[in-house]
mmCIF file of C-alpha atoms in Angstrom:
data_model
loop_
_atom_site.group_PDB
_atom_site.id
_atom_site.type_symbol
_atom_site.label_atom_id
_atom_site.label_comp_id
_atom_site.label_asym_id
_atom_site.label_seq_id
_atom_site.Cartn_x
_atom_site.Cartn_y
_atom_site.Cartn_z
ATOM 1 C CA MET A 199 0.000 0.000 0.000
ATOM 2 C CA LYS A 200 2.862 2.388 0.794
ATOM 3 C CA ILE A 201 4.473 1.703 -2.570
ATOM 4 C CA THR A 202 1.168 2.348 -4.355
ATOM 5 C CA GLY A 203 0.726 5.626 -2.474
ATOM 6 C CA ILE A 204 4.227 6.745 -3.411
ATOM 7 C CA LEU A 205 3.582 5.883 -7.081
ATOM 8 C CA ILE A 206 0.343 7.886 -7.072
ATOM 9 C CA LEU A 207 2.125 10.860 -5.495
ATOM 10 C CA LEU A 208 4.862 10.706 -8.119
ATOM 11 C CA TRP A 209 2.284 10.575 -10.907
ATOM 12 C CA GLU A 210 0.439 13.582 -9.534
ATOM 13 C CA LEU A 211 3.682 15.534 -9.340
ATOM 14 C CA SER A 212 4.409 14.634 -12.951
ATOM 15 C CA LEU A 213 0.912 15.759 -13.937
ATOM 16 C CA LEU A 214 1.541 19.136 -12.347
ATOM 17 C CA ALA A 215 4.548 19.477 -14.592
ATOM 18 C CA THR A 216 2.759 18.355 -17.756
ATOM 19 C CA GLY A 217 -0.372 20.466 -17.246
ATOM 20 C CA LEU A 218 -2.809 17.559 -16.772
ATOM 21 C CA SER A 219 -3.395 18.281 -13.099
ATOM 22 C CA CYS A 220 -6.801 19.450 -11.879
ATOM 23 C CA THR A 221 -5.263 22.610 -10.428
ATOM 24 C CA PHE A 222 -3.738 25.576 -12.211
ATOM 25 C CA LYS A 223 -2.462 28.983 -11.273
ATOM 26 C CA ILE A 224 -4.144 32.071 -12.672
ATOM 27 C CA ASP A 225 -3.939 35.811 -12.408
ATOM 28 C CA GLY A 226 -4.879 37.013 -8.913
ATOM 29 C CA SER A 227 -7.121 39.754 -10.265
ATOM 30 C CA HIS A 228 -9.484 37.059 -11.535
ATOM 31 C CA ASN A 229 -9.147 34.865 -8.481
ATOM 32 C CA PHE A 230 -12.329 34.313 -6.452
ATOM 33 C CA THR A 231 -11.011 31.256 -4.635
ATOM 34 C CA ALA A 232 -11.950 30.503 -1.014
ATOM 35 C CA LYS A 233 -14.387 33.408 -0.739
ATOM 36 C CA ASN A 234 -17.222 31.222 0.583
ATOM 37 C CA HIS A 235 -19.424 32.072 -2.396
ATOM 38 C CA THR A 236 -22.640 30.053 -2.577
ATOM 39 C CA SER A 237 -23.317 31.202 -6.121
ATOM 40 C CA LEU A 238 -21.375 32.747 -8.980
ATOM 41 C CA PRO A 239 -20.481 36.393 -8.273
ATOM 42 C CA GLN A 240 -22.233 38.829 -10.568
ATOM 43 C CA ASN A 241 -19.498 41.456 -10.416
ATOM 44 C CA ILE A 242 -16.992 39.469 -12.479
ATOM 45 C CA ASN A 243 -15.510 41.375 -15.397
ATOM 46 C CA LYS A 244 -17.150 40.202 -18.614
ATOM 47 C CA ASN A 245 -13.789 40.353 -20.420
ATOM 48 C CA VAL A 246 -12.104 37.864 -18.095
ATOM 49 C CA THR A 247 -10.435 34.934 -19.851
ATOM 50 C CA ILE A 248 -9.177 32.930 -16.841
ATOM 51 C CA LEU A 249 -11.432 32.437 -13.837
ATOM 52 C CA ASP A 250 -10.748 30.582 -10.577
ATOM 53 C CA LEU A 251 -13.810 29.849 -8.425
ATOM 54 C CA SER A 252 -12.349 26.957 -6.448
ATOM 55 C CA TYR A 253 -12.929 26.285 -2.739
ATOM 56 C CA ASN A 254 -16.363 27.860 -2.543
ATOM 57 C CA GLN A 255 -19.932 26.585 -2.007
ATOM 58 C CA ILE A 256 -21.096 26.888 -5.617
ATOM 59 C CA THR A 257 -23.629 24.272 -6.818
ATOM 60 C CA LEU A 258 -23.776 25.384 -10.473
ATOM 61 C CA ASN A 259 -27.547 25.577 -10.507
ATOM 62 C CA ARG A 260 -29.618 27.255 -13.199
ATOM 63 C CA ILE A 261 -28.912 30.744 -11.883
ATOM 64 C CA ASP A 262 -25.171 30.061 -11.763
ATOM 65 C CA ILE A 263 -25.294 28.740 -15.316
ATOM 66 C CA SER A 264 -27.070 31.853 -16.596
ATOM 67 C CA ILE A 265 -24.369 34.050 -15.013
ATOM 68 C CA LEU A 266 -21.567 31.862 -16.329
ATOM 69 C CA GLN A 267 -22.929 32.019 -19.877
ATOM 70 C CA THR A 268 -22.240 35.761 -20.012
ATOM 71 C CA HIS A 269 -18.467 35.232 -19.840
ATOM 72 C CA VAL A 270 -18.047 34.156 -23.438
ATOM 73 C CA LEU A 271 -14.313 34.989 -23.553
ATOM 74 C CA LEU A 272 -13.298 32.453 -20.932
ATOM 75 C CA THR A 273 -10.493 30.087 -21.925
ATOM 76 C CA GLU A 274 -9.844 28.514 -18.498
ATOM 77 C CA LEU A 275 -12.371 27.786 -15.740
ATOM 78 C CA ASN A 276 -11.620 26.268 -12.337
ATOM 79 C CA LEU A 277 -14.560 24.999 -10.265
ATOM 80 C CA ASN A 278 -12.605 22.617 -8.039
ATOM 81 C CA ASN A 279 -13.688 21.946 -4.450
ATOM 82 C CA ASN A 280 -17.222 23.237 -4.616
ATOM 83 C CA LYS A 281 -20.640 21.651 -3.951
ATOM 84 C CA ILE A 282 -21.527 20.592 -7.484
ATOM 85 C CA VAL A 283 -23.569 17.399 -7.627
ATOM 86 C CA PHE A 284 -25.377 17.620 -10.963
ATOM 87 C CA LEU A 285 -24.149 18.852 -14.350
ATOM 88 C CA HIS A 286 -27.176 20.090 -16.300
ATOM 89 C CA ASN A 287 -27.574 20.190 -20.056
ATOM 90 C CA ASN A 288 -25.914 23.210 -21.691
ATOM 91 C CA SER A 289 -24.069 24.154 -18.522
ATOM 92 C CA PHE A 290 -21.275 25.681 -20.633
ATOM 93 C CA GLY A 291 -23.107 26.242 -23.921
ATOM 94 C CA SER A 292 -21.910 29.820 -24.506
ATOM 95 C CA LEU A 293 -18.266 29.213 -23.559
ATOM 96 C CA SER A 294 -17.149 28.336 -27.068
ATOM 97 C CA SER A 295 -13.605 29.626 -26.383
ATOM 98 C CA LEU A 296 -13.046 27.494 -23.289
ATOM 99 C CA GLU A 297 -9.957 25.276 -23.538
ATOM 100 C CA ILE A 298 -9.444 24.077 -19.945
ATOM 101 C CA LEU A 299 -12.266 23.021 -17.620
ATOM 102 C CA SER A 300 -11.582 21.616 -14.154
ATOM 103 C CA ILE A 301 -14.439 20.429 -11.903
ATOM 104 C CA SER A 302 -12.551 18.128 -9.544
ATOM 105 C CA SER A 303 -13.172 17.390 -5.855
ATOM 106 C CA ASN A 304 -16.895 17.981 -5.976
ATOM 107 C CA SER A 305 -19.684 15.442 -5.454
ATOM 108 C CA ILE A 306 -20.756 15.016 -9.068
ATOM 109 C CA ASN A 307 -22.786 11.843 -9.529
ATOM 110 C CA THR A 308 -24.882 12.741 -12.580
ATOM 111 C CA ILE A 309 -23.850 14.260 -15.896
ATOM 112 C CA GLU A 310 -26.630 14.888 -18.398
ATOM 113 C CA GLN A 311 -25.995 13.899 -21.983
ATOM 114 C CA ASN A 312 -25.735 17.463 -23.332
ATOM 115 C CA ALA A 313 -23.809 18.924 -20.396
ATOM 116 C CA PHE A 314 -20.735 19.699 -22.543
ATOM 117 C CA VAL A 315 -22.495 20.907 -25.667
ATOM 118 C CA GLY A 316 -20.828 24.015 -27.103
ATOM 119 C CA LEU A 317 -17.300 23.259 -25.878
ATOM 120 C CA ASP A 318 -15.871 22.731 -29.351
ATOM 121 C CA LYS A 319 -12.428 24.059 -28.411
ATOM 122 C CA LEU A 320 -12.033 22.329 -25.058
ATOM 123 C CA LYS A 321 -8.668 20.561 -24.843
ATOM 124 C CA GLN A 322 -8.458 19.501 -21.184
ATOM 125 C CA LEU A 323 -11.278 18.205 -18.998
ATOM 126 C CA CYS A 324 -10.752 17.233 -15.369
ATOM 127 C CA LEU A 325 -13.523 15.372 -13.541
ATOM 128 C CA CYS A 326 -11.347 13.655 -10.956
ATOM 129 C CA GLN A 327 -12.273 12.993 -7.325
ATOM 130 C CA ASN A 328 -16.028 12.980 -7.775
ATOM 131 C CA LYS A 329 -18.726 10.322 -7.389
ATOM 132 C CA ILE A 330 -19.267 9.500 -11.041
ATOM 133 C CA ALA A 331 -20.385 5.874 -11.401
ATOM 134 C CA GLN A 332 -21.423 5.910 -15.052
ATOM 135 C CA LEU A 333 -20.347 8.170 -17.900
ATOM 136 C CA ASN A 334 -22.310 7.922 -21.113
ATOM 137 C CA PRO A 335 -19.855 8.011 -24.050
ATOM 138 C CA SER A 336 -22.243 10.219 -26.046
ATOM 139 C CA THR A 337 -21.764 12.893 -23.370
ATOM 140 C CA LEU A 338 -18.201 13.415 -24.584
ATOM 141 C CA ILE A 339 -18.973 13.483 -28.314
ATOM 142 C CA PRO A 340 -19.307 17.328 -28.479
ATOM 143 C CA LEU A 341 -15.693 17.642 -27.234
ATOM 144 C CA LYS A 342 -14.165 17.395 -30.687
ATOM 145 C CA SER A 343 -10.863 19.039 -29.700
ATOM 146 C CA LEU A 344 -10.349 17.188 -26.413
ATOM 147 C CA MET A 345 -6.777 16.013 -25.904
ATOM 148 C CA ALA A 346 -6.581 15.185 -22.171
ATOM 149 C CA LEU A 347 -9.226 13.593 -19.918
ATOM 150 C CA ASN A 348 -8.833 13.030 -16.182
ATOM 151 C CA LEU A 349 -11.329 10.629 -14.531
ATOM 152 C CA GLN A 350 -9.230 9.447 -11.598
ATOM 153 C CA ASN A 351 -10.740 8.610 -8.213
ATOM 154 C CA ASN A 352 -14.365 8.163 -9.177
ATOM 155 C CA MET A 353 -16.703 5.157 -9.008
ATOM 156 C CA ILE A 354 -16.533 4.116 -12.661
ATOM 157 C CA SER A 355 -16.423 0.389 -13.400
ATOM 158 C CA PHE A 356 -17.241 0.501 -17.113
ATOM 159 C CA PHE A 357 -16.383 3.053 -19.781
ATOM 160 C CA ASP A 358 -17.022 2.775 -23.509
ATOM 161 C CA VAL A 359 -14.977 5.274 -25.496
ATOM 162 C CA PRO A 360 -16.599 7.145 -28.395
ATOM 163 C CA ARG A 361 -15.181 6.011 -31.734
ATOM 164 C CA GLN A 362 -14.211 9.503 -32.820
ATOM 165 C CA PHE A 363 -12.145 10.092 -29.678
ATOM 166 C CA GLN A 364 -8.653 11.373 -30.550
ATOM 167 C CA LEU A 365 -7.240 11.785 -27.054
ATOM 168 C CA GLU A 366 -3.540 12.073 -26.399
ATOM 169 C CA LYS A 367 -3.640 11.364 -22.645
ATOM 170 C CA ILE A 368 -6.174 9.840 -20.265
ATOM 171 C CA ILE A 369 -6.102 9.176 -16.496
ATOM 172 C CA LEU A 370 -8.286 6.372 -15.158
ATOM 173 C CA TYR A 371 -6.712 5.066 -11.951
ATOM 174 C CA GLY A 372 -8.582 5.078 -8.644
ATOM 175 C CA ASN A 373 -11.774 3.565 -10.119
ATOM 176 C CA PRO A 374 -13.277 0.117 -9.366
ATOM 177 C CA TRP A 375 -12.800 -1.273 -12.873
ATOM 178 C CA ASN A 376 -14.723 -4.443 -13.714
ATOM 179 C CA CYS A 377 -12.445 -6.271 -16.146
ATOM 180 C CA SER A 378 -15.144 -8.473 -17.649
ATOM 181 C CA CYS A 379 -16.105 -8.508 -21.307
ATOM 182 C CA SER A 380 -17.825 -5.131 -20.848
ATOM 183 C CA LEU A 381 -14.381 -3.490 -20.595
ATOM 184 C CA TYR A 382 -12.937 -5.139 -23.692
ATOM 185 C CA ASN A 383 -13.703 -2.181 -25.973
ATOM 186 C CA LEU A 384 -11.825 0.181 -23.652
ATOM 187 C CA GLN A 385 -8.811 -2.111 -23.497
ATOM 188 C CA ASN A 386 -8.833 -2.536 -27.261
ATOM 189 C CA TRP A 387 -8.924 1.258 -27.720
ATOM 190 C CA LEU A 388 -6.079 1.771 -25.237
ATOM 191 C CA ASN A 389 -3.910 -0.755 -27.092
ATOM 192 C CA THR A 390 -4.711 0.241 -30.673
ATOM 193 C CA SER A 391 -4.901 4.048 -30.469
ATOM 194 C CA LYS A 392 -2.100 6.531 -29.815
ATOM 195 C CA VAL A 393 -3.492 7.555 -26.439
ATOM 196 C CA ILE A 394 -1.205 7.459 -23.398
ATOM 197 C CA LEU A 395 -2.715 5.889 -20.276
ATOM 198 C CA GLU A 396 -1.179 7.882 -17.435
ATOM 199 C CA GLY A 397 -0.523 5.713 -14.387
ATOM 200 C CA GLU A 398 -0.938 2.468 -16.287
ATOM 201 C CA ASN A 399 0.765 0.422 -13.556
ATOM 202 C CA ILE A 400 -1.692 1.610 -10.901
ATOM 203 C CA THR A 401 -4.823 1.474 -13.057
ATOM 204 C CA MET A 402 -5.859 -1.953 -11.824
ATOM 205 C CA CYS A 403 -8.858 -4.250 -12.125
ATOM 206 C CA SER A 404 -11.066 -4.450 -9.047
ATOM 207 C CA SER A 405 -13.117 -7.411 -10.284
ATOM 208 C CA PRO A 406 -13.346 -10.276 -10.973
ATOM 209 C CA ASP A 407 -11.038 -11.650 -8.285
ATOM 210 C CA ALA A 408 -8.924 -13.595 -10.773
ATOM 211 C CA LEU A 409 -7.870 -10.341 -12.513
ATOM 212 C CA LYS A 410 -7.266 -8.070 -9.514
ATOM 213 C CA ASN A 411 -3.507 -7.951 -10.082
ATOM 214 C CA TYR A 412 -3.824 -6.981 -13.739
ATOM 215 C CA SER A 413 -3.747 -3.554 -15.316
ATOM 216 C CA ILE A 414 -6.904 -2.780 -17.278
ATOM 217 C CA LYS A 415 -4.706 -2.446 -20.342
ATOM 218 C CA ALA A 416 -3.208 -5.934 -19.969
ATOM 219 C CA ALA A 417 -6.011 -8.009 -18.428
ATOM 220 C CA PRO A 418 -6.606 -11.252 -20.385
ATOM 221 C CA TYR A 419 -10.075 -11.847 -21.791
ATOM 222 C CA GLU A 420 -11.882 -15.008 -22.801
ATOM 223 C CA ASN A 421 -12.240 -15.851 -26.463
ATOM 224 C CA GLY A 422 -15.945 -15.001 -26.368
ATOM 225 C CA CYS A 423 -15.113 -11.347 -25.697
ATOM 226 C CA HIS A 424 -13.058 -11.103 -28.914
ATOM 227 C CA SER A 425 -15.652 -12.534 -31.273
ATOM 228 C CA LYS A 426 -17.857 -9.455 -31.215
ATOM 229 C CA SER A 427 -18.356 -6.287 -29.272
ATOM 230 C CA PRO A 428 -20.173 -6.744 -25.982
ATOM 231 C CA LEU A 429 -23.758 -5.644 -25.746
ATOM 232 C CA PRO A 430 -24.075 -2.766 -23.263
ATOM 233 C CA ILE A 431 -26.181 -4.083 -20.415
ATOM 234 C CA THR A 432 -27.521 -0.619 -19.628
ATOM 235 C CA GLN A 433 -29.633 -0.612 -22.785
ATOM 236 C CA PHE A 434 -32.018 -3.094 -21.162
ATOM 237 C CA SER A 435 -32.160 -1.448 -17.744
ATOM 238 C CA ASN A 436 -34.256 1.395 -19.196
ATOM 239 C CA ILE A 437 -37.045 -0.856 -20.406
ATOM 240 C CA HIS A 438 -40.360 -0.061 -18.714
ATOM 241 C CA PHE A 439 -43.680 -1.702 -19.383
ATOM 242 C CA LYS A 440 -46.806 0.385 -19.131
ATOM 243 C CA SER A 441 -50.427 -0.691 -19.075
ATOM 244 C CA SER A 442 -53.606 0.856 -17.807
ATOM 245 C CA GLY A 443 -55.117 -2.556 -17.126
ATOM 246 C CA ASN A 444 -52.965 -3.970 -14.328
ATOM 247 C CA SER A 445 -50.306 -1.620 -12.990
ATOM 248 C CA THR A 446 -49.167 -4.019 -10.231
ATOM 249 C CA LEU A 447 -48.419 -6.820 -12.678
ATOM 250 C CA PHE A 448 -46.414 -4.593 -14.999
ATOM 251 C CA GLN A 449 -44.530 -3.067 -12.078
ATOM 252 C CA ASN A 450 -43.492 -6.575 -11.096
ATOM 253 C CA LEU A 451 -42.286 -7.165 -14.652
ATOM 254 C CA ASN A 452 -40.221 -3.962 -14.503
ATOM 255 C CA ASP A 453 -38.673 -4.997 -11.194
ATOM 256 C CA THR A 454 -37.831 -8.431 -12.576
ATOM 257 C CA VAL A 455 -36.041 -7.010 -15.617
ATOM 258 C CA ASN A 456 -34.128 -4.488 -13.493
ATOM 259 C CA ASN A 457 -33.015 -7.205 -11.070
ATOM 260 C CA ILE A 458 -31.848 -9.382 -13.950
ATOM 261 C CA THR A 459 -29.813 -6.557 -15.471
ATOM 262 C CA LYS A 460 -28.186 -5.731 -12.128
ATOM 263 C CA ASN A 461 -27.230 -9.353 -11.587
ATOM 264 C CA ALA A 462 -25.945 -9.692 -15.127
ATOM 265 C CA GLU A 463 -23.688 -6.642 -14.786
ATOM 266 C CA SER A 464 -21.592 -8.433 -12.178
ATOM 267 C CA GLU A 465 -20.913 -11.392 -14.514
ATOM 268 C CA PRO A 466 -18.870 -11.584 -17.718
ATOM 269 C CA LEU A 467 -21.106 -10.156 -20.403
ATOM 270 C CA GLY A 468 -20.074 -12.752 -22.985
ATOM 271 C CA LYS A 469 -21.913 -15.451 -21.014
ATOM 272 C CA SER A 470 -25.000 -13.613 -19.870
ATOM 273 C CA TRP A 471 -26.176 -11.342 -22.673
ATOM 274 C CA ALA A 472 -27.884 -14.152 -24.628
ATOM 275 C CA LEU A 473 -29.829 -15.246 -21.543
ATOM 276 C CA LEU A 474 -30.765 -11.638 -20.836
ATOM 277 C CA VAL A 475 -32.078 -11.105 -24.369
ATOM 278 C CA GLY A 476 -34.133 -14.295 -24.075
ATOM 279 C CA VAL A 477 -35.667 -13.179 -20.790
ATOM 280 C CA VAL A 478 -36.528 -9.768 -22.215
ATOM 281 C CA VAL A 479 -38.200 -11.375 -25.248
ATOM 282 C CA VAL A 480 -40.250 -13.679 -22.995
ATOM 283 C CA VAL A 481 -41.330 -10.727 -20.857
ATOM 284 C CA LEU A 482 -42.322 -8.726 -23.927
ATOM 285 C CA VAL A 483 -44.379 -11.597 -25.373
ATOM 286 C CA THR A 484 -46.056 -12.220 -22.016
ATOM 287 C CA SER A 485 -46.859 -8.522 -21.680
ATOM 288 C CA LEU A 486 -48.363 -8.491 -25.177
ATOM 289 C CA LEU A 487 -50.593 -11.476 -24.389
ATOM 290 C CA ILE A 488 -51.764 -9.870 -21.162
ATOM 291 C CA LEU A 489 -52.504 -6.641 -23.006
ATOM 292 C CA ILE A 490 -54.543 -8.526 -25.613
ATOM 293 C CA ALA A 491 -56.447 -10.273 -22.827
ATOM 294 C CA PHE A 492 -57.414 -6.940 -21.279
ATOM 295 C CA LYS A 493 -58.134 -5.088 -24.506
ATOM 296 C CA CYS A 494 -59.877 -7.869 -26.492
ATOM 297 C CA PRO A 495 -62.268 -9.799 -24.180
ATOM 298 C CA THR A 496 -64.388 -11.061 -27.127
ATOM 299 C CA TRP A 497 -62.797 -14.483 -26.999
ATOM 300 C CA TYR A 498 -64.168 -14.925 -23.478
ATOM 301 C CA ASN A 499 -67.714 -14.697 -24.806
ATOM 302 C CA ILE A 500 -66.972 -17.171 -27.589
ATOM 303 C CA LEU A 501 -65.442 -19.627 -25.124
ATOM 304 C CA PHE A 502 -68.202 -19.524 -22.510
ATOM 305 C CA SER A 503 -71.217 -19.370 -24.883
ATOM 306 C CA TYR A 504 -70.264 -22.167 -27.260
ATOM 307 C CA ASN A 505 -73.455 -24.156 -26.370
ATOM 308 C CA HIS A 506 -75.754 -21.368 -27.669
ATOM 309 C CA HIS A 507 -75.526 -22.131 -31.343
ATOM 310 C CA ARG A 508 -77.137 -19.640 -33.701
ATOM 311 C CA LEU A 509 -79.177 -21.111 -36.522
ATOM 312 C CA HIS A 510 -78.406 -19.775 -39.954
ATOM 313 C CA GLU A 511 -81.186 -18.382 -42.099
ATOM 314 C CA GLN A 512 -80.945 -21.320 -44.485
ATOM 315 C CA GLU A 513 -81.413 -23.768 -41.623
ATOM 316 C CA GLY A 514 -84.518 -21.882 -40.428
ATOM 317 C CA ASP A 515 -86.018 -21.923 -43.929
ATOM 318 C CA THR A 516 -85.394 -25.656 -44.183
ATOM 319 C CA TYR A 517 -87.235 -26.361 -40.957
ATOM 320 C CA GLU A 518 -90.156 -24.188 -42.089
ATOM 321 C CA GLU A 519 -90.380 -25.893 -45.507
ATOM 322 C CA ASP A 520 -90.303 -29.334 -43.925
ATOM 323 C CA PHE A 521 -93.043 -28.409 -41.557
ATOM 324 C CA THR A 522 -95.150 -26.941 -44.410
ATOM 325 C CA VAL A 523 -94.823 -30.115 -46.450
ATOM 326 C CA TYR A 524 -95.777 -32.175 -43.431
ATOM 327 C CA SER A 525 -98.820 -30.017 -42.769
ATOM 328 C CA ASN A 526 -99.974 -30.282 -46.402
ATOM 329 C CA SER A 527 -99.792 -34.037 -46.240
ATOM 330 C CA LEU A 528 -102.279 -34.129 -43.405
ATOM 331 C CA PRO A 529 -105.875 -35.004 -44.370
ATOM 332 C CA GLN A 530 -108.146 -32.028 -44.768
ATOM 333 C CA ILE A 531 -110.923 -32.007 -42.180
ATOM 334 C CA PRO A 532 -114.085 -30.321 -43.358
ATOM 335 C CA ASN A 533 -116.535 -28.322 -41.319
ATOM 336 C CA THR A 534 -113.904 -26.733 -39.160
ATOM 337 C CA ASN A 535 -114.902 -23.789 -37.161
ATOM 338 C CA PRO A 536 -112.911 -20.508 -37.103
ATOM 339 C CA GLU A 537 -111.277 -21.368 -33.799
ATOM 340 C CA GLU A 538 -109.845 -24.581 -35.244
ATOM 341 C CA ASN A 539 -108.519 -22.608 -38.231
ATOM 342 C CA ILE A 540 -106.765 -20.327 -35.857
ATOM 343 C CA VAL A 541 -105.199 -23.311 -34.150
ATOM 344 C CA ILE A 542 -104.027 -24.752 -37.457
ATOM 345 C CA PHE A 543 -102.576 -21.394 -38.505
ATOM 346 C CA ASP A 544 -100.812 -21.159 -35.205
ATOM 347 C CA GLN A 545 -99.379 -24.612 -35.768
ATOM 348 C CA LEU A 546 -98.120 -23.654 -39.221
ATOM 349 C CA SER A 547 -96.467 -20.497 -37.965
ATOM 350 C CA ALA A 548 -95.342 -22.018 -34.713
ATOM 351 C CA PHE A 549 -91.749 -22.168 -35.838
ATOM 352 C CA VAL A 550 -90.762 -18.789 -37.211
ATOM 353 C CA VAL A 551 -87.231 -17.603 -37.478
ATOM 354 C CA ASP A 552 -86.772 -14.585 -35.265
ATOM 355 C CA GLU A 553 -84.542 -11.645 -36.152
ATOM 356 C CA ASP A 554 -81.846 -12.832 -33.809
ATOM 357 C CA GLY A 555 -81.463 -16.121 -35.694
ATOM 358 C CA PHE A 556 -83.249 -18.348 -33.137
ATOM 359 C CA ILE A 557 -86.546 -20.233 -33.748
ATOM 360 C CA GLU A 558 -89.445 -18.961 -31.687
ATOM 361 C CA ASP A 559 -92.066 -21.545 -30.749
ATOM 362 C CA LYS A 560 -95.298 -19.521 -31.001
ATOM 363 C CA TYR A 561 -97.437 -22.610 -30.504
ATOM 364 C CA ILE A 562 -96.285 -22.871 -26.949
ATOM 365 C CA ASP A 563 -96.920 -19.170 -26.388
ATOM 366 C CA ALA A 564 -100.529 -19.518 -27.721
ATOM 367 C CA GLN A 565 -101.247 -22.498 -25.470
ATOM 368 C CA GLU A 566 -99.947 -20.594 -22.433
ATOM 369 C CA MET A 567 -102.171 -17.619 -23.280
ATOM 370 C CA ARG A 568 -105.266 -19.815 -23.542
ATOM 371 C CA GLU A 569 -104.537 -21.454 -20.221
ATOM 372 C CA GLU A 570 -104.167 -18.043 -18.606
ATOM 373 C CA ASN A 571 -107.556 -16.970 -20.067
#
């Protein structure tokens, strides 16, 4: 441990000499350091190019951002040792001339995707000694001129480098790197590009246990990691199922998927991504079937009313014709009174097809009426 501490101290001293450190000296006239400011001062000269606001209580909220945007001539900005937790979108959108940005020793845990939009000329970015656990590679895409990136002493275990990255130097030590297949792209970029990994010997794997003594640049990977690029597990953790029919059931499905993704992140991705995809497909199909069951209940009625068979019009006509033929074949009885004729007519029209497709037995209805009378 003592040797590691000495190596880290030596590296930091070398960084001070090379300009990659998260601290820099600026003109005292533009120095607002250690003034206990809780927000950006509004009396800063608009023509300032180098500004030091370190060791204050600044949170870089919306008001601070609006004040900062007025200093369009800034080329260097130091926000070290403040109270910044969240980097909002377009936090530095108007600082198109900024070349050095240092936001170290804060408590940053969230960086929105468009936080660095507008920093086309930025060459050095220092985010060391924060609480960053995940850094979306698309967040760094706007930094087209970036040459040096310092991410030391954060909580990053996985980092996928944007393809268009043309860095010269990068600092990654002090993070709990998970040297599973998910880190293969980073290792491949470190070994194939011209970037210099500062502190390579102390940028070690934290997991799995078998690779703890390896540098992230030299850790061996299984053959499955080389066959194709690993599938980022975080793409599935954002899946949410919504339904107005049964919110509890779909919430359980969401929790199941999230638990699976969290468990899969701790394993080598080359072995678990296929199982994860299969589980997601099963959940999607199950959700679709449940949705159909709630939205299309017609099949219930068909299932439970199968014994009520509707007669087709042709079937009704057939029964009526058969009955007519049968009635004509009966011997004609003379001297029938009108009441008997009524009975015979009722018998002939006893089976009439109703509008709903069912046969109505009017003979029975007539008999019931007579009995009532």
